[in-house]
Short mmCIF file of C-alpha atoms in Angstrom, two decimals:
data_model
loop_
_atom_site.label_atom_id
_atom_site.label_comp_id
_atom_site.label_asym_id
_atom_site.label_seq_id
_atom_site.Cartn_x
_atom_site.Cartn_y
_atom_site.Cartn_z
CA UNK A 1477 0.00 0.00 0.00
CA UNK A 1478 1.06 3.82 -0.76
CA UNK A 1479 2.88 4.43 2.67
CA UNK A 1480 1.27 8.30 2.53
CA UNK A 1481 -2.52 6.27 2.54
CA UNK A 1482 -1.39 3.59 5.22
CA UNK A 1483 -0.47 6.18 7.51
CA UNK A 1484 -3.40 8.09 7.20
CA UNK A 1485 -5.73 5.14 7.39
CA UNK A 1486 -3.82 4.30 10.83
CA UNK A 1487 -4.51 7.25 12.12
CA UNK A 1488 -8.33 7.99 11.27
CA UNK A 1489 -8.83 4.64 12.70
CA UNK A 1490 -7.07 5.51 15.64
CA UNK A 1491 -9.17 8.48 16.32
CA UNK A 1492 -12.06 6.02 15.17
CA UNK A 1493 -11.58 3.86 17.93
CA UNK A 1494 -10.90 6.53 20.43
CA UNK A 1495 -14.82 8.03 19.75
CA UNK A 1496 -16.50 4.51 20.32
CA UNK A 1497 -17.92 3.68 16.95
CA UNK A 1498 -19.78 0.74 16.06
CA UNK A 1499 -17.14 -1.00 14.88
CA UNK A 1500 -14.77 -0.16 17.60
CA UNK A 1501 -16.82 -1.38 20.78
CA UNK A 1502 -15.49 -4.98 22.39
CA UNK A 1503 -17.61 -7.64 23.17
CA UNK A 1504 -18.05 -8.26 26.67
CA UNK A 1505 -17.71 -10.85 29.02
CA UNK A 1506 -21.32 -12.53 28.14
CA UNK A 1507 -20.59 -13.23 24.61
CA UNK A 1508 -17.35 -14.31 25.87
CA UNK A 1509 -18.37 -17.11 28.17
CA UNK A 1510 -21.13 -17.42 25.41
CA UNK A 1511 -19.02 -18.62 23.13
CA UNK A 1512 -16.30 -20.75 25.40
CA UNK A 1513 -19.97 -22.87 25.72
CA UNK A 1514 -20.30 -22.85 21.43
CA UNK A 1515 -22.58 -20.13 21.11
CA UNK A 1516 -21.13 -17.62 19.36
CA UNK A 1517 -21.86 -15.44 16.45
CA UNK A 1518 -19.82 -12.73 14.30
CA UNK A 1519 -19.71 -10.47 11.42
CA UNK A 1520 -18.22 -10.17 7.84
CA UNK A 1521 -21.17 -7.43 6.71
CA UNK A 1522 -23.20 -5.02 8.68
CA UNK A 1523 -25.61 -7.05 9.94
CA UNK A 1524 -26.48 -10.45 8.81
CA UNK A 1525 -23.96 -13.18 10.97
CA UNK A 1526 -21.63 -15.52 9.38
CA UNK A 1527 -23.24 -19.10 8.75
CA UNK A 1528 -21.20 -21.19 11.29
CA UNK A 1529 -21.06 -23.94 8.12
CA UNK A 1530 -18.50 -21.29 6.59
CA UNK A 1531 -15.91 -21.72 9.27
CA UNK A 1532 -15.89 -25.60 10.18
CA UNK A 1533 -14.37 -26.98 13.45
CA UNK A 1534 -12.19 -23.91 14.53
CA UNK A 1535 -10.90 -25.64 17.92
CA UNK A 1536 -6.92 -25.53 17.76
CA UNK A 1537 -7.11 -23.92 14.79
CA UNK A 1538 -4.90 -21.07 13.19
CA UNK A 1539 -7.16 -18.19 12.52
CA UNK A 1540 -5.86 -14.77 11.13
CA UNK A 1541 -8.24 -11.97 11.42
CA UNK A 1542 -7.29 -9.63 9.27
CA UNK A 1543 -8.14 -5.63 9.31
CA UNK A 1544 -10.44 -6.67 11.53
CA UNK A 1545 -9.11 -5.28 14.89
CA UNK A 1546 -11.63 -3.37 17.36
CA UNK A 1547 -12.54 -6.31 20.43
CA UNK A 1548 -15.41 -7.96 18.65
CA UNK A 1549 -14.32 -10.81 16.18
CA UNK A 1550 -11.02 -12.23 17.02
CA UNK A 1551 -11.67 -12.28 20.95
CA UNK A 1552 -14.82 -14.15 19.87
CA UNK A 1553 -12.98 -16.56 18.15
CA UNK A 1554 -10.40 -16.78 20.62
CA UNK A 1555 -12.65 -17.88 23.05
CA UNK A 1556 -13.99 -20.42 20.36
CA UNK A 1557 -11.31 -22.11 20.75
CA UNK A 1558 -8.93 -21.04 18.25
CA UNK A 1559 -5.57 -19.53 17.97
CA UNK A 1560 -6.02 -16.39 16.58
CA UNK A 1561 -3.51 -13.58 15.16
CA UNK A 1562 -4.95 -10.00 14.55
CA UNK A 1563 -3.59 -8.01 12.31
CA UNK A 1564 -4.70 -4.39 11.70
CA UNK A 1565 -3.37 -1.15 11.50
CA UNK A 1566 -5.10 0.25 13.95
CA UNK A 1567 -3.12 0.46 17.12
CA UNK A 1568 -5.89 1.79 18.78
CA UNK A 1569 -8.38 -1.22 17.13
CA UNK A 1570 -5.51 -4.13 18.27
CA UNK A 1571 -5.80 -2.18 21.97
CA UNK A 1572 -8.92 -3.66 22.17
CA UNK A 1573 -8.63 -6.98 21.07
CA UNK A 1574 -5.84 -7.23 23.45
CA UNK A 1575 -7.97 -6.05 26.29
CA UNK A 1576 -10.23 -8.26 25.74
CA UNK A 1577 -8.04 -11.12 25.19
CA UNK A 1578 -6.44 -10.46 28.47
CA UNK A 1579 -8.97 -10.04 30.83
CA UNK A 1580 -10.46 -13.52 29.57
CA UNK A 1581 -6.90 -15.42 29.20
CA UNK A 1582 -7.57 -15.73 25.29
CA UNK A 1583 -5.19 -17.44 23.03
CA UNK A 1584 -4.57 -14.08 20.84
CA UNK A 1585 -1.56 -12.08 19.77
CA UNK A 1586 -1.98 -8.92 18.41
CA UNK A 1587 0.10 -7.56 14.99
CA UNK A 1588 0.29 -4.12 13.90
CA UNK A 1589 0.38 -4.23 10.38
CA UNK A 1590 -0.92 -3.56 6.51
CA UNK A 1591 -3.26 -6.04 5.27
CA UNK A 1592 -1.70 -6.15 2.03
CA UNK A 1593 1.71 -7.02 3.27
CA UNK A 1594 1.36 -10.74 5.41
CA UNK A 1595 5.66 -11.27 4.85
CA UNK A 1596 6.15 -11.55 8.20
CA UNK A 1597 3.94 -14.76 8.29
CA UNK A 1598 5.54 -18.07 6.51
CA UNK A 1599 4.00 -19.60 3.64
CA UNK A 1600 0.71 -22.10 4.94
CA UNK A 1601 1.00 -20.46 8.27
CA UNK A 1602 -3.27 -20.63 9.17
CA UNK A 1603 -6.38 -22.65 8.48
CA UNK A 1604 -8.95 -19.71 8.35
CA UNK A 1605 -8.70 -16.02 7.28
CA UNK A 1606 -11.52 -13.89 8.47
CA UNK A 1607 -11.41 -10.42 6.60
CA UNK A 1608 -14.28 -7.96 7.08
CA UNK A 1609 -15.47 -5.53 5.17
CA UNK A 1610 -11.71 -3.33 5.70
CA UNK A 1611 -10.50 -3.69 2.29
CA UNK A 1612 -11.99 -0.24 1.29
CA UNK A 1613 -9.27 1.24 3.02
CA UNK A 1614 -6.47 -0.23 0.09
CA UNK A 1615 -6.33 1.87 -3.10
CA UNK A 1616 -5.65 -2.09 -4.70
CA UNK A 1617 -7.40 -5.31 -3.19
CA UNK A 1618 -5.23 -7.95 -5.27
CA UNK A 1619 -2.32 -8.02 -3.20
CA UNK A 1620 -4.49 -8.49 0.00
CA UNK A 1621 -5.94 -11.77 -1.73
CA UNK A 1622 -2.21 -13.11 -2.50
CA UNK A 1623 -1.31 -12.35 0.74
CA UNK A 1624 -3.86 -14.51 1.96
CA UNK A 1625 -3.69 -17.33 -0.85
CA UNK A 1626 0.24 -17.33 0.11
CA UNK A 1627 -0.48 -17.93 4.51
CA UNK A 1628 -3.61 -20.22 4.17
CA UNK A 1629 -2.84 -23.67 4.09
CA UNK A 1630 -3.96 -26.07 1.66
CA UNK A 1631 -7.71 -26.49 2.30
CA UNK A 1632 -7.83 -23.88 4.10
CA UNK A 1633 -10.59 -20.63 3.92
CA UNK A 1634 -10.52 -17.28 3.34
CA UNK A 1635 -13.85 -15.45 4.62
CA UNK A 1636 -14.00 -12.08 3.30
CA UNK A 1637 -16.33 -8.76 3.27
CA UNK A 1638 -16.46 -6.32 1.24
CA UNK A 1639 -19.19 -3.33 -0.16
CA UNK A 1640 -21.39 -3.72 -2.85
CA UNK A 1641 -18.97 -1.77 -5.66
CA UNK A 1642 -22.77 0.24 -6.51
CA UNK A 1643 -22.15 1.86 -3.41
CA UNK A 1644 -19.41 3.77 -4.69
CA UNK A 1645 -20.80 5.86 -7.49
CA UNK A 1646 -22.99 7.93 -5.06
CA UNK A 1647 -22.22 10.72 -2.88
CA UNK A 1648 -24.16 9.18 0.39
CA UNK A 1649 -23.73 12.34 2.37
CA UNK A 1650 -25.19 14.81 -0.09
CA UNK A 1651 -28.41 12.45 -1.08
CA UNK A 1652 -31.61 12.51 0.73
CA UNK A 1653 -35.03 11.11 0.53
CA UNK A 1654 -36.12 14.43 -1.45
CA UNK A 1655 -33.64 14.40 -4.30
CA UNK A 1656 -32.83 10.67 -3.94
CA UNK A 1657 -29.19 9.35 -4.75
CA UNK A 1658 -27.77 10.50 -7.99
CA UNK A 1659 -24.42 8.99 -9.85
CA UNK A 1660 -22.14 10.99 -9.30
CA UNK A 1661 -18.12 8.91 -9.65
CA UNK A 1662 -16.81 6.17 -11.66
CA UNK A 1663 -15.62 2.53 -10.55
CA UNK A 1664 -12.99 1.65 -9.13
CA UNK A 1665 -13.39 4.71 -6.64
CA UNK A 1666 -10.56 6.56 -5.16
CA UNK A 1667 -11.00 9.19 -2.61
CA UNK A 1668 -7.41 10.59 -4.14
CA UNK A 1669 -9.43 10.58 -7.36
CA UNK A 1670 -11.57 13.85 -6.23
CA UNK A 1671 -9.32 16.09 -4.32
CA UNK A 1672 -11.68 19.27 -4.67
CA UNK A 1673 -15.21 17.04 -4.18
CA UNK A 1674 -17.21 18.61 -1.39
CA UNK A 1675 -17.94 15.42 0.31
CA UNK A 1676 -14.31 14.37 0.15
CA UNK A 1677 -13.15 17.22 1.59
CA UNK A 1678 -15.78 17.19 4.37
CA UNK A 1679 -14.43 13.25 5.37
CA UNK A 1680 -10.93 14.50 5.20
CA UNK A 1681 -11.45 17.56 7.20
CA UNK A 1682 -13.43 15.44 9.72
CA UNK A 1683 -9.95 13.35 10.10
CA UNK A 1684 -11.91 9.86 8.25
CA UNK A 1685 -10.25 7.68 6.51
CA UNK A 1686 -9.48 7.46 2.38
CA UNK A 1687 -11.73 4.82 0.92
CA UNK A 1688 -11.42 3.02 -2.56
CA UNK A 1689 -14.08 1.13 -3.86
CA UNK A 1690 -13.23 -1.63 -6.15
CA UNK A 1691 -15.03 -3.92 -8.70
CA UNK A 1692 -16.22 -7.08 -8.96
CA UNK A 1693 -13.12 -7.87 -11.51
CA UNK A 1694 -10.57 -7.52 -8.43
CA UNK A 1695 -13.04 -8.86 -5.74
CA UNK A 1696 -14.20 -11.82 -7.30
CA UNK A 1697 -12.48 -12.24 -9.75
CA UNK A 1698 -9.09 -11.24 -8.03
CA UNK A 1699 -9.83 -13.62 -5.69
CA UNK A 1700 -9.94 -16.43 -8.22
CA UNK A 1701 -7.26 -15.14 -9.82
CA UNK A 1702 -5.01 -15.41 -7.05
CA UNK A 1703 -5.76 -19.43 -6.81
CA UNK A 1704 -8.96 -19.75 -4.17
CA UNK A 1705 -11.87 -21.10 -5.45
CA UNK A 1706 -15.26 -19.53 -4.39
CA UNK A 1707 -17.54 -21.83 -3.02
CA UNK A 1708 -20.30 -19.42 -1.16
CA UNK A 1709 -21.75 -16.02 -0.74
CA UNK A 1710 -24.42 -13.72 0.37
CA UNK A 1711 -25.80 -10.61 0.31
CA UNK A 1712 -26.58 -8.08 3.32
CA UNK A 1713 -28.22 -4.70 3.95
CA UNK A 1714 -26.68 -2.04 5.92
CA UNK A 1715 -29.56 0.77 7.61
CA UNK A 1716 -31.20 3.72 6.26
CA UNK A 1717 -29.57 5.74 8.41
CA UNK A 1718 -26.09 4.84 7.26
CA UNK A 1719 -27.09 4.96 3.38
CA UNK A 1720 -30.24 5.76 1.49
CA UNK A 1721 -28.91 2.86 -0.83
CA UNK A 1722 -29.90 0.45 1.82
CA UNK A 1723 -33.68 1.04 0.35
CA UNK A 1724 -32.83 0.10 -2.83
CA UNK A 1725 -29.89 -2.51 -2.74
CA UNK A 1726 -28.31 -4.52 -0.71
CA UNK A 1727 -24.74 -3.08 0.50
CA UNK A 1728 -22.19 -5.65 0.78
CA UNK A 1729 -21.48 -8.67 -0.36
CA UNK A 1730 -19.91 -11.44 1.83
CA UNK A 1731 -17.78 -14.38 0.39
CA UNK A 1732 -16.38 -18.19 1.73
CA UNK A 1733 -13.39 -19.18 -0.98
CA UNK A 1734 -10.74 -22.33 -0.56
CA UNK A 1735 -7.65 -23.03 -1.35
CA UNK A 1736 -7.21 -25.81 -3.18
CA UNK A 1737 -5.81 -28.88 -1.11
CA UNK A 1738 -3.33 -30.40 -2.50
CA UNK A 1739 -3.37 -33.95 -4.54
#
């Protein structure tokens, strides 16, 4: 990733995490226990959960949750029962996966780190990858799904998240139920694109972070491309309130994808 848009990223998310959003608030000690008994839940997409079919017997597993940091997935897993690595670049975000982890004595290690860049894991290194939607925040996906061919061992599964590409030609700020949501950039989407757009300059000025919206060709397809075979998906919906897409459309688009076993 372009060092100048890693840096930034880190440190939106950092201030993120500091104001309590929704994606920065750890589980607590309920779902915790919760899911030390085997019931547990978690999410790739805004609000529809992951089927537990997708992730198999994850007991003594090695998980990798990647750009995923923030006290809510990889402490869930961790308590699951499996050895989990979170990697994010977010020291703020891996702050509260280790806070969680440690209050509950969770097999979890914490990695600051770009999700594009996995070198300092070996080659076959982890049975599962779970990757929310967080690759919006790399101005190029294909790498990430490399990386992750490259650390998953054969047979193993790469669970990914990412939004709909649609919901990158509007301006979701600027529409409203009066005027409704009008085209208004082209795919693949880059924030660095539109340096003098309003609404880019409001996110930027309110210290958020650069988002790139990519297309199906290097989210499917790149995915393919880079040797897993996809084997599920779904659909979900965010809110209203966060888009007036959600009315229309469904928002993101959730994936389960293999790599091949050997033989």
């Amino acid at each position: 990733m372009n060092t100048t848009v890693f840096e930034h990223n880190r440190a939106a998310w950092d201030r993120e995490s500091k104001l309590d959003s929704e994606w920065s608030r750890p589980v607590d000690s309920v779902a915790v226990d919760k899911a030390r008994g085997g019931q547990w839940e978690i999410l790739l997409t805004p609000q529809t959960p992951v089927p537990r079919a997708w992730f198999g017997d994850i007991a003594g597993k090695q998980v990798l949750c990647l750009a995923s940091g923030g006290g809510q997935q990889a402490p869930i897993l961790a308590a699951a029962g499996a050895r989990v690595v979170s990697l994010d670049a977010s020291d703020a975000q891996l702050a509260k996966d280790l806070e969680v982890a440690t209050r509950h004595g969770l097999d979890l290690r914490c990695e600051q780190g770009d999700m594009a860049d996995l070198s300092r894991f070996g080659d076959e290194a982890f049975d599962l990858i779970f990757h929310p939607c967080s690759n919006c925040f790399v101005p190029d996906v294909r790498p990430v799904w490399s990386e992750c061919f490259r650390v998953l061992k054969p047979g193993g599964t790469l669970l990914a998240g990412f939004l709909n590409p649609s919901f990158y030609l509007f301006d979701h700020d600027l529409s409203d139920g009066a005027q409704g949501l009008q085209v208004r950039y082209r795919l693949p989407f880059s924030d660095l694109d539109y340096p003098d757009d309003p609404a880019v300059q409001a996110r930027l000025q309110r210290g958020e972070a650069l988002e790139f919206g990519h297309t199906l060709d290097s989210l499917l397809g790149g995915q393919m491309r880079a040797g897993l075979m996809l084997v599920d998906m779904f659909e979900d919906w965010w809110s209203d309130e966060a888009t007036p897409l959600n009315r229309h459309s469904p928002t993101s688009i959730a994936t389960r994808a293999i790599k091949p076993p050997v033989g």
